[in-house]
mmCIF file of C-alpha atoms in Angstrom:
data_model
loop_
_atom_site.group_PDB
_atom_site.id
_atom_site.type_symbol
_atom_site.label_atom_id
_atom_site.label_comp_id
_atom_site.label_asym_id
_atom_site.label_seq_id
_atom_site.Cartn_x
_atom_site.Cartn_y
_atom_site.Cartn_z
ATOM 1 C CA MET A 1 18.440 -14.922 -12.320
ATOM 2 C CA SER A 2 18.561 -11.731 -13.765
ATOM 3 C CA SER A 3 16.626 -9.186 -11.579
ATOM 4 C CA SER A 4 15.884 -7.270 -14.760
ATOM 5 C CA PRO A 5 12.480 -7.850 -16.987
ATOM 6 C CA ARG A 6 13.043 -9.512 -20.370
ATOM 7 C CA VAL A 7 11.537 -7.465 -22.156
ATOM 8 C CA GLY A 8 10.665 -6.553 -26.464
ATOM 9 C CA SER A 9 8.699 -5.395 -28.440
ATOM 10 C CA ALA A 10 5.066 -6.597 -28.744
ATOM 11 C CA ARG A 11 4.951 -5.658 -32.182
ATOM 12 C CA GLN A 12 7.882 -7.650 -33.142
ATOM 13 C CA ILE A 13 6.589 -10.815 -31.844
ATOM 14 C CA VAL A 14 4.020 -12.200 -34.789
ATOM 15 C CA PRO A 15 2.991 -15.833 -34.569
ATOM 16 C CA ARG A 16 4.204 -18.046 -36.903
ATOM 17 C CA SER A 17 1.003 -18.901 -38.523
ATOM 18 C CA GLY A 18 1.399 -15.429 -40.207
ATOM 19 C CA ARG A 19 -2.267 -14.492 -38.936
ATOM 20 C CA PRO A 20 -2.767 -11.135 -37.385
ATOM 21 C CA ARG A 21 -3.239 -10.398 -34.016
ATOM 22 C CA VAL A 22 -6.522 -9.675 -33.283
ATOM 23 C CA ARG A 23 -7.389 -6.826 -30.618
ATOM 24 C CA SER A 24 -9.890 -7.091 -28.402
ATOM 25 C CA GLU A 25 -11.990 -6.231 -25.331
ATOM 26 C CA VAL A 26 -12.335 -9.198 -23.237
ATOM 27 C CA LEU A 27 -14.913 -8.593 -20.291
ATOM 28 C CA TYR A 28 -13.991 -11.531 -18.601
ATOM 29 C CA ALA A 29 -11.068 -13.684 -19.733
ATOM 30 C CA GLY A 30 -11.239 -17.133 -18.573
ATOM 31 C CA GLN A 31 -15.215 -17.314 -18.741
ATOM 32 C CA GLU A 32 -15.050 -18.113 -22.815
ATOM 33 C CA PRO A 33 -14.861 -21.594 -23.821
ATOM 34 C CA VAL A 34 -11.237 -22.074 -25.687
ATOM 35 C CA PRO A 35 -11.467 -23.705 -29.245
ATOM 36 C CA PRO A 36 -8.681 -26.058 -29.518
ATOM 37 C CA GLU A 37 -7.399 -24.371 -32.418
ATOM 38 C CA THR A 38 -6.174 -21.589 -30.194
ATOM 39 C CA GLY A 39 -3.570 -23.709 -28.761
ATOM 40 C CA ILE A 40 -4.895 -23.542 -24.931
ATOM 41 C CA GLU A 41 -6.143 -26.531 -22.895
ATOM 42 C CA LYS A 42 -7.873 -25.899 -19.995
ATOM 43 C CA LEU A 43 -6.613 -28.195 -17.537
ATOM 44 C CA ASP A 44 -8.737 -26.478 -15.073
ATOM 45 C CA GLY A 45 -11.499 -23.612 -15.286
ATOM 46 C CA ARG A 46 -13.449 -22.561 -11.974
ATOM 47 C CA TRP A 47 -15.845 -19.839 -11.706
ATOM 48 C CA PHE A 48 -16.616 -18.844 -8.138
ATOM 49 C CA GLY A 49 -18.662 -15.820 -9.183
ATOM 50 C CA SER A 50 -18.843 -13.328 -5.961
ATOM 51 C CA SER A 51 -16.288 -15.098 -3.307
ATOM 52 C CA GLN A 52 -16.058 -12.153 -1.486
ATOM 53 C CA MET A 53 -14.219 -11.373 1.664
ATOM 54 C CA ALA A 54 -13.179 -8.564 3.933
ATOM 55 C CA ILE A 55 -10.572 -9.526 6.541
ATOM 56 C CA ALA A 56 -8.783 -6.967 9.118
ATOM 57 C CA GLY A 57 -8.899 -4.445 6.555
ATOM 58 C CA VAL A 58 -8.253 -6.097 3.451
ATOM 59 C CA ASN A 59 -10.997 -6.557 0.645
ATOM 60 C CA LEU A 60 -10.578 -9.579 -1.372
ATOM 61 C CA ARG A 61 -12.520 -11.278 -4.189
ATOM 62 C CA LEU A 62 -11.685 -14.096 -6.694
ATOM 63 C CA VAL A 63 -13.282 -14.154 -9.487
ATOM 64 C CA TYR A 64 -11.605 -16.945 -11.422
ATOM 65 C CA PHE A 65 -8.994 -19.637 -11.091
ATOM 66 C CA GLY A 66 -7.527 -21.887 -14.220
ATOM 67 C CA LEU A 67 -4.503 -23.929 -14.953
ATOM 68 C CA ASN A 68 -3.834 -23.580 -18.620
ATOM 69 C CA ARG A 69 -1.368 -25.296 -20.955
ATOM 70 C CA GLN A 70 -0.342 -23.653 -24.047
ATOM 71 C CA VAL A 71 1.239 -25.739 -26.917
ATOM 72 C CA GLY A 72 2.089 -24.890 -30.422
ATOM 73 C CA HIS A 73 2.519 -21.395 -31.666
ATOM 74 C CA HIS A 74 -0.229 -19.269 -31.015
ATOM 75 C CA SER A 75 -1.268 -15.734 -29.388
ATOM 76 C CA PHE A 76 -3.983 -14.488 -27.143
ATOM 77 C CA PRO A 77 -5.345 -11.062 -27.973
ATOM 78 C CA PHE A 78 -4.461 -7.933 -26.559
ATOM 79 C CA HIS A 79 -7.837 -7.407 -23.823
ATOM 80 C CA ARG A 80 -8.471 -5.432 -20.697
ATOM 81 C CA HIS A 81 -10.799 -6.096 -17.617
ATOM 82 C CA ASP A 82 -12.059 -4.714 -14.300
ATOM 83 C CA PHE A 83 -9.954 -6.988 -11.975
ATOM 84 C CA ALA A 84 -6.689 -8.232 -11.570
ATOM 85 C CA GLU A 85 -4.594 -10.914 -13.216
ATOM 86 C CA LEU A 86 -1.753 -13.174 -12.166
ATOM 87 C CA VAL A 87 0.005 -15.363 -14.192
ATOM 88 C CA LEU A 88 2.348 -18.007 -12.868
ATOM 89 C CA THR A 89 4.474 -20.153 -14.800
ATOM 90 C CA LEU A 90 4.611 -23.567 -13.775
ATOM 91 C CA ARG A 91 6.727 -25.084 -16.846
ATOM 92 C CA GLY A 92 7.660 -23.826 -20.373
ATOM 93 C CA GLU A 93 7.798 -20.641 -21.303
ATOM 94 C CA GLY A 94 5.984 -17.896 -23.148
ATOM 95 C CA HIS A 95 5.561 -14.285 -23.527
ATOM 96 C CA LEU A 96 3.253 -12.259 -21.512
ATOM 97 C CA LEU A 97 2.156 -8.509 -23.145
ATOM 98 C CA VAL A 98 1.647 -5.616 -21.789
ATOM 99 C CA GLY A 99 1.018 -2.127 -22.758
ATOM 100 C CA GLU A 100 -1.133 0.460 -24.692
ATOM 101 C CA PRO A 101 -1.306 0.431 -28.262
ATOM 102 C CA GLY A 102 2.473 1.667 -29.587
ATOM 103 C CA THR A 103 4.097 0.959 -26.305
ATOM 104 C CA GLU A 104 3.383 -2.877 -25.821
ATOM 105 C CA LYS A 105 6.184 -4.855 -24.485
ATOM 106 C CA ALA A 106 6.631 -8.689 -24.561
ATOM 107 C CA ILE A 107 8.134 -10.262 -21.059
ATOM 108 C CA ALA A 108 9.640 -13.851 -21.334
ATOM 109 C CA CYS A 109 7.784 -15.838 -18.568
ATOM 110 C CA ARG A 110 9.663 -18.997 -17.156
ATOM 111 C CA ALA A 111 9.009 -21.712 -14.256
ATOM 112 C CA GLY A 112 8.838 -19.395 -11.064
ATOM 113 C CA ASP A 113 7.903 -16.154 -12.743
ATOM 114 C CA VAL A 114 4.979 -14.156 -11.406
ATOM 115 C CA TYR A 115 3.398 -11.602 -13.544
ATOM 116 C CA VAL A 116 0.280 -9.184 -12.260
ATOM 117 C CA VAL A 117 -1.488 -7.108 -14.075
ATOM 118 C CA PRO A 118 -3.721 -4.257 -12.207
ATOM 119 C CA ALA A 119 -7.076 -3.516 -13.326
ATOM 120 C CA THR A 120 -7.907 -2.082 -16.625
ATOM 121 C CA GLY A 121 -4.488 -3.110 -17.821
ATOM 122 C CA ARG A 122 -3.764 -3.817 -21.331
ATOM 123 C CA HIS A 123 -2.410 -7.597 -21.766
ATOM 124 C CA GLY A 124 -2.055 -10.454 -24.102
ATOM 125 C CA ALA A 125 0.203 -13.235 -24.323
ATOM 126 C CA ARG A 126 1.978 -15.175 -26.865
ATOM 127 C CA TRP A 127 3.725 -18.678 -27.101
ATOM 128 C CA ASP A 128 6.025 -20.714 -29.128
ATOM 129 C CA CYS A 129 6.089 -24.482 -28.400
ATOM 130 C CA GLU A 130 8.010 -27.219 -30.130
ATOM 131 C CA THR A 131 6.370 -30.309 -30.371
ATOM 132 C CA GLY A 132 5.656 -32.297 -26.822
ATOM 133 C CA GLU A 133 6.497 -28.887 -24.929
ATOM 134 C CA SER A 134 4.169 -26.821 -23.233
ATOM 135 C CA TRP A 135 3.678 -23.193 -21.752
ATOM 136 C CA ASP A 136 1.837 -24.104 -18.420
ATOM 137 C CA ILE A 137 0.305 -21.286 -16.179
ATOM 138 C CA LEU A 138 -1.702 -21.040 -12.987
ATOM 139 C CA LEU A 139 -4.276 -17.991 -13.948
ATOM 140 C CA LEU A 140 -5.923 -15.995 -11.038
ATOM 141 C CA GLN A 141 -8.168 -13.302 -11.671
ATOM 142 C CA PHE A 142 -8.975 -11.254 -8.536
ATOM 143 C CA GLU A 143 -9.844 -7.976 -6.887
ATOM 144 C CA LEU A 144 -7.615 -6.770 -3.741
ATOM 145 C CA GLU A 145 -7.864 -3.759 -1.977
ATOM 146 C CA ILE A 146 -6.379 -2.496 1.543
ATOM 147 C CA GLY A 147 -9.173 -0.555 2.760
ATOM 148 C CA HIS A 148 -7.867 2.483 3.887
ATOM 149 C CA ARG A 149 -4.388 3.972 3.555
ATOM 150 C CA GLU A 150 -2.510 4.659 7.025
ATOM 151 C CA SER A 151 -4.971 1.895 8.839
ATOM 152 C CA PHE A 152 -4.080 0.556 11.895
ATOM 153 C CA PHE A 153 -4.558 -2.689 13.398
ATOM 154 C CA GLN A 154 -3.914 -4.067 17.217
ATOM 155 C CA GLN A 155 -1.827 -6.842 16.050
ATOM 156 C CA ASP A 156 1.449 -6.891 13.754
ATOM 157 C CA GLN A 157 0.441 -10.223 12.331
ATOM 158 C CA SER A 158 -2.793 -8.758 10.797
ATOM 159 C CA LEU A 159 -3.980 -9.792 7.144
ATOM 160 C CA ALA A 160 -3.176 -6.268 5.709
ATOM 161 C CA LEU A 161 0.276 -6.130 7.129
ATOM 162 C CA GLN A 162 0.841 -9.574 5.222
ATOM 163 C CA PHE A 163 -0.033 -8.464 2.162
ATOM 164 C CA ALA A 164 0.882 -4.513 1.993
ATOM 165 C CA PRO A 165 4.461 -5.472 0.518
ATOM 166 C CA PHE A 166 2.491 -7.127 -2.240
ATOM 167 C CA TYR A 167 -0.037 -4.510 -2.961
ATOM 168 C CA GLU A 168 2.455 -1.619 -3.086
ATOM 169 C CA TYR A 169 4.499 -3.570 -5.847
ATOM 170 C CA PHE A 170 2.188 -4.639 -7.937
ATOM 171 C CA PHE A 171 -0.988 -2.156 -7.701
ATOM 172 C CA ALA A 172 0.449 1.109 -5.894
ATOM 173 C CA ARG A 173 3.578 1.242 -8.288
ATOM 174 C CA ARG A 174 2.290 -0.502 -11.023
ATOM 175 C CA GLU A 175 4.827 -3.317 -11.530
ATOM 176 C CA PHE A 176 3.857 -6.217 -13.251
ATOM 177 C CA TRP A 177 6.715 -9.022 -13.162
ATOM 178 C CA LEU A 178 8.751 -10.775 -10.509
ATOM 179 C CA PRO A 179 10.970 -13.877 -11.072
ATOM 180 C CA LEU A 180 11.191 -15.546 -7.630
ATOM 181 C CA ARG A 181 14.078 -16.410 -5.897
ATOM 182 C CA ASP A 182 15.282 -20.474 -6.571
ATOM 183 C CA ARG A 183 13.916 -21.347 -2.884
ATOM 184 C CA LEU A 184 10.511 -19.593 -3.347
ATOM 185 C CA ARG A 185 10.249 -20.635 -6.648
ATOM 186 C CA ARG A 186 10.689 -24.412 -5.972
ATOM 187 C CA GLN A 187 8.391 -23.870 -3.139
ATOM 188 C CA VAL A 188 5.504 -22.533 -5.253
ATOM 189 C CA ILE A 189 5.688 -24.534 -8.091
ATOM 190 C CA ARG A 190 5.746 -27.708 -5.599
ATOM 191 C CA SER A 191 2.431 -25.943 -3.839
ATOM 192 C CA ALA A 192 0.468 -25.514 -7.204
ATOM 193 C CA GLU A 193 1.156 -28.794 -8.441
ATOM 194 C CA SER A 194 -0.270 -30.226 -5.115
ATOM 195 C CA LEU A 195 -2.957 -27.879 -5.116
ATOM 196 C CA ARG A 196 -3.990 -29.394 -8.764
ATOM 197 C CA ARG A 197 -3.395 -33.304 -7.213
ATOM 198 C CA SER A 198 -5.775 -31.997 -4.505
ATOM 199 C CA LEU A 199 -8.462 -30.505 -6.767
ATOM 200 C CA ALA A 200 -8.747 -33.881 -8.634
ATOM 201 C CA GLU A 201 -8.720 -36.047 -5.231
ATOM 202 C CA GLU A 202 -11.342 -33.879 -3.381
ATOM 203 C CA PRO A 203 -13.286 -31.623 -6.071
ATOM 204 C CA ASP A 204 -16.107 -30.481 -3.405
ATOM 205 C CA LEU A 205 -13.183 -28.712 -1.848
ATOM 206 C CA ALA A 206 -11.821 -26.813 -4.394
ATOM 207 C CA PRO A 207 -13.258 -23.138 -3.162
ATOM 208 C CA VAL A 208 -11.391 -23.683 0.384
ATOM 209 C CA LEU A 209 -8.329 -25.340 -1.767
ATOM 210 C CA ILE A 210 -8.163 -22.512 -3.795
ATOM 211 C CA LEU A 211 -8.795 -19.406 -1.402
ATOM 212 C CA ASN A 212 -6.036 -20.970 1.092
ATOM 213 C CA PHE A 213 -3.659 -21.340 -1.948
ATOM 214 C CA TRP A 214 -4.243 -17.876 -3.089
ATOM 215 C CA LEU A 215 -3.965 -16.159 0.222
ATOM 216 C CA TRP A 216 -0.678 -18.233 0.751
ATOM 217 C CA LEU A 217 0.789 -17.283 -2.139
ATOM 218 C CA ILE A 218 0.268 -13.625 -1.724
ATOM 219 C CA ALA A 219 1.517 -13.760 1.323
ATOM 220 C CA MET A 220 4.911 -15.509 0.429
ATOM 221 C CA ILE A 221 5.681 -13.061 -2.170
ATOM 222 C CA SER A 222 5.161 -10.339 0.013
ATOM 223 C CA ARG A 223 7.294 -11.529 2.188
ATOM 224 C CA SER A 224 9.996 -12.344 -0.509
ATOM 225 C CA LEU A 225 9.698 -8.478 -1.736
ATOM 226 C CA LYS A 226 10.381 -7.315 1.659
ATOM 227 C CA GLN A 227 13.376 -9.713 2.534
ATOM 228 C CA GLU A 228 14.988 -8.550 -1.043
ATOM 229 C CA GLY A 229 13.988 -4.699 -0.318
ATOM 230 C CA ARG A 230 11.987 -4.686 -3.341
ATOM 231 C CA ALA A 231 8.599 -3.361 -1.281
ATOM 232 C CA THR A 232 7.794 -2.675 2.377
ATOM 233 C CA GLY A 233 4.160 -1.517 2.231
ATOM 234 C CA GLU A 234 5.154 0.759 4.550
ATOM 235 C CA GLY A 235 2.594 3.877 4.969
ATOM 236 C CA LEU A 236 -0.065 1.552 3.242
ATOM 237 C CA VAL A 237 -0.627 0.066 6.878
ATOM 238 C CA ILE A 238 1.017 0.989 9.882
ATOM 239 C CA PRO A 239 1.132 -1.510 13.161
ATOM 240 C CA LEU A 240 0.452 -0.257 16.387
ATOM 241 C CA LYS A 241 3.339 -0.156 18.017
ATOM 242 C CA GLU A 242 5.006 1.987 15.240
ATOM 243 C CA ARG A 243 1.238 4.547 15.498
ATOM 244 C CA ASP A 244 2.468 4.893 19.124
ATOM 245 C CA ALA A 245 5.736 6.172 18.062
ATOM 246 C CA ARG A 246 4.752 8.213 15.636
ATOM 247 C CA MET A 247 2.298 9.882 18.039
ATOM 248 C CA GLU A 248 4.972 10.358 20.654
ATOM 249 C CA ARG A 249 7.008 11.730 18.118
ATOM 250 C CA ALA A 250 4.784 14.314 16.839
ATOM 251 C CA ARG A 251 4.137 15.433 20.468
ATOM 252 C CA GLU A 252 7.729 16.127 20.525
ATOM 253 C CA LEU A 253 7.641 17.948 17.925
ATOM 254 C CA LEU A 254 4.631 20.146 18.528
ATOM 255 C CA ALA A 255 5.995 20.791 22.306
ATOM 256 C CA ASP A 256 9.751 21.721 20.580
ATOM 257 C CA PRO A 257 10.164 25.755 20.241
ATOM 258 C CA ALA A 258 12.299 24.960 17.094
ATOM 259 C CA SER A 259 9.577 23.398 15.340
ATOM 260 C CA TRP A 260 6.535 25.905 16.137
ATOM 261 C CA SER A 261 6.886 27.981 12.706
ATOM 262 C CA LEU A 262 6.340 24.777 10.896
ATOM 263 C CA PRO A 263 2.915 24.483 8.901
ATOM 264 C CA MET A 264 0.867 21.480 10.436
ATOM 265 C CA PRO A 265 1.522 19.630 7.071
ATOM 266 C CA GLU A 266 5.181 19.343 7.276
ATOM 267 C CA ILE A 267 4.554 18.007 10.856
ATOM 268 C CA ALA A 268 2.378 15.232 9.497
ATOM 269 C CA ARG A 269 4.913 14.362 6.741
ATOM 270 C CA LYS A 270 7.874 14.406 9.427
ATOM 271 C CA VAL A 271 6.403 11.837 10.771
ATOM 272 C CA GLY A 272 4.879 9.558 7.552
ATOM 273 C CA MET A 273 1.263 10.632 7.723
ATOM 274 C CA SER A 274 -1.358 12.055 5.581
ATOM 275 C CA LEU A 275 -2.741 15.419 6.857
ATOM 276 C CA TYR A 276 -6.159 13.925 7.808
ATOM 277 C CA HIS A 277 -5.001 11.149 9.154
ATOM 278 C CA PHE A 278 -2.685 12.525 11.396
ATOM 279 C CA ILE A 279 -4.976 15.198 12.692
ATOM 280 C CA ARG A 280 -7.467 12.144 13.457
ATOM 281 C CA GLU A 281 -4.971 10.000 14.976
ATOM 282 C CA PHE A 282 -3.683 12.763 17.329
ATOM 283 C CA ARG A 283 -6.986 13.742 18.637
ATOM 284 C CA ALA A 284 -8.092 10.127 19.216
ATOM 285 C CA ARG A 285 -5.083 9.646 21.544
ATOM 286 C CA TYR A 286 -4.535 12.938 23.635
ATOM 287 C CA GLY A 287 -8.229 14.231 23.078
ATOM 288 C CA GLN A 288 -7.270 17.607 21.122
ATOM 289 C CA PRO A 289 -6.144 18.388 17.770
ATOM 290 C CA PRO A 290 -2.191 18.996 17.008
ATOM 291 C CA MET A 291 -2.794 22.866 16.700
ATOM 292 C CA HIS A 292 -4.528 23.365 19.841
ATOM 293 C CA TYR A 293 -1.910 21.111 21.789
ATOM 294 C CA ARG A 294 0.886 23.122 19.806
ATOM 295 C CA ASN A 295 -0.774 26.552 20.676
ATOM 296 C CA GLN A 296 -0.965 25.140 24.389
ATOM 297 C CA CYS A 297 2.785 24.570 24.366
ATOM 298 C CA VAL A 298 3.575 28.014 22.677
ATOM 299 C CA MET A 299 1.183 29.788 25.484
ATOM 300 C CA GLN A 300 3.020 27.802 28.626
ATOM 301 C CA CYS A 301 6.282 29.121 27.031
ATOM 302 C CA ALA A 302 5.638 32.719 26.961
ATOM 303 C CA GLY A 303 3.828 32.826 30.238
ATOM 304 C CA ARG A 304 7.143 31.308 31.431
ATOM 305 C CA LEU A 305 8.792 33.915 29.497
ATOM 306 C CA LEU A 306 6.999 36.806 30.628
ATOM 307 C CA ALA A 307 6.802 36.186 34.600
ATOM 308 C CA HIS A 308 10.580 34.985 34.899
ATOM 309 C CA SER A 309 12.517 37.220 32.511
ATOM 310 C CA ASP A 310 12.696 40.762 31.711
ATOM 311 C CA GLU A 311 13.136 39.799 27.822
ATOM 312 C CA PRO A 312 10.960 42.119 26.026
ATOM 313 C CA ILE A 313 7.776 40.981 24.381
ATOM 314 C CA TYR A 314 8.772 41.422 20.652
ATOM 315 C CA LEU A 315 11.882 38.998 21.411
ATOM 316 C CA ILE A 316 9.243 36.588 23.364
ATOM 317 C CA ALA A 317 6.742 36.632 20.062
ATOM 318 C CA GLU A 318 10.091 35.868 18.014
ATOM 319 C CA LYS A 319 10.988 32.647 20.040
ATOM 320 C CA CYS A 320 7.547 31.379 20.225
ATOM 321 C CA GLY A 321 7.444 31.370 16.390
ATOM 322 C CA TYR A 322 5.389 34.897 15.663
ATOM 323 C CA GLU A 323 6.652 37.230 12.973
ATOM 324 C CA SER A 324 4.978 40.288 15.028
ATOM 325 C CA GLN A 325 4.702 41.209 18.261
ATOM 326 C CA SER A 326 1.141 42.175 17.870
ATOM 327 C CA ALA A 327 0.252 38.949 16.366
ATOM 328 C CA PHE A 328 1.569 37.389 19.556
ATOM 329 C CA ALA A 329 -0.457 39.666 21.734
ATOM 330 C CA LYS A 330 -3.361 38.948 19.766
ATOM 331 C CA ALA A 331 -2.847 35.234 20.489
ATOM 332 C CA PHE A 332 -1.805 35.576 23.959
ATOM 333 C CA LEU A 333 -4.750 37.560 24.803
ATOM 334 C CA ARG A 334 -7.350 35.232 23.133
ATOM 335 C CA HIS A 335 -5.801 32.052 24.839
ATOM 336 C CA THR A 336 -5.731 33.427 28.563
ATOM 337 C CA GLY A 337 -7.690 36.794 28.460
ATOM 338 C CA MET A 338 -4.726 39.055 29.310
ATOM 339 C CA ALA A 339 -2.349 41.064 27.256
ATOM 340 C CA PRO A 340 1.367 39.909 27.480
ATOM 341 C CA LEU A 341 1.976 43.157 29.323
ATOM 342 C CA ASP A 342 -0.958 43.120 31.836
ATOM 343 C CA TYR A 343 0.320 39.147 32.582
ATOM 344 C CA ARG A 344 3.754 40.006 33.230
ATOM 345 C CA ARG A 345 2.790 43.133 35.660
ATOM 346 C CA LYS A 346 0.120 40.696 37.390
ATOM 347 C CA PHE A 347 2.812 38.661 38.907
ATOM 348 C CA ALA A 348 5.462 41.203 39.041
ATOM 349 C CA ARG A 349 2.645 43.127 41.323
ATOM 350 C CA LEU A 350 1.766 39.913 43.192
ATOM 351 C CA GLY A 351 4.802 38.292 43.934
ATOM 352 C CA LEU A 352 3.463 34.820 42.940
ATOM 353 C CA GLU A 353 5.221 31.790 40.927
ATOM 354 C CA ALA A 354 3.668 32.154 37.536
ATOM 355 C CA GLY A 355 1.894 29.003 36.584
ATOM 356 C CA PRO A 356 1.094 27.929 32.936
ATOM 357 C CA PRO A 357 -1.232 30.402 31.688
ATOM 358 C CA ARG A 358 -5.193 28.609 31.305
ATOM 359 C CA ASP A 359 -6.535 28.380 28.151
ATOM 360 C CA ARG A 360 -10.080 30.273 28.332
ATOM 361 C CA ALA A 361 -11.682 27.662 26.189
ATOM 362 C CA ALA A 362 -10.425 24.778 27.882
ATOM 363 C CA GLY A 363 -10.720 26.256 31.153
ATOM 364 C CA HIS A 364 -7.593 23.945 32.163
ATOM 365 C CA SER A 365 -3.802 23.754 31.490
ATOM 366 C CA ASN A 366 -2.365 20.665 29.202
ATOM 367 C CA GLU A 367 -0.465 17.887 31.260
#
């Protein structure tokens, strides 16, 4: 199966009946009754109301589940709503339409194709089925949110990590079409057919059956996206062991003289985090803000150079990342309570080994 979308201009697809397409703003597509003349037969349509869950940093709400069979030559008008919609083609072929007025596209959807429209996305449908044929689809209307970007979790198998590639592909990047690979396509279609039979046999278990299928489907699509290199979810959710590695890398950068001239946002970028979350996580792990830690490293280096070398102070200031000797002297005085020259003279006069200069604010040196 080709990996490129099968698209065309939606404006070129006109119902064979010749009726003009009516544009509408449907508040809750799927709730409204569907008259037979639309060509839509609802095999199953269930409204769950407020099926809201918050699990391991993921907020979910199932709005609607449906199994539809489209026959004949019809179209469903363009509409939008405040929740996402997933369409899985189980049998036959139809066209899903997406885009703002003047930029509409039609995507040919065949068995095993997944189509997701994020909340407020404008979309519709069009199908041309010959006698005896149908376009069978599974519909899920839902809300999905990974609670906090760069959230950290204690286990690498958290739900947020399982869902992150799906969220990145369809919600962050706003892709809307994914053809499933052959093996997964067959597995998903079999599972959907099994769900349909189970719903008929055990209707009182419908909410549990549908929720389980929904969560399983998102996880399977996420795994496929990651395996195919289409989306990884990196940056949306960071597992604990990776967070530890990033914090250690950040501490190395902050202690490295070659990085002392870098602004703090650049340090955060190098470890793949936003500045806010970097500062928060560094403080939580090491008990002080990253700027404070770097200043201590700089002052320790300056103290060693002042005590154990004859280098001019302006060269020491330059090595410590300061643009001028005066700026360095002010910072050293503020940190230790002594001017650089006085510090050098003190250790020369006393003949002592200079330890790292003490931070007056903290009252101790950093280990």
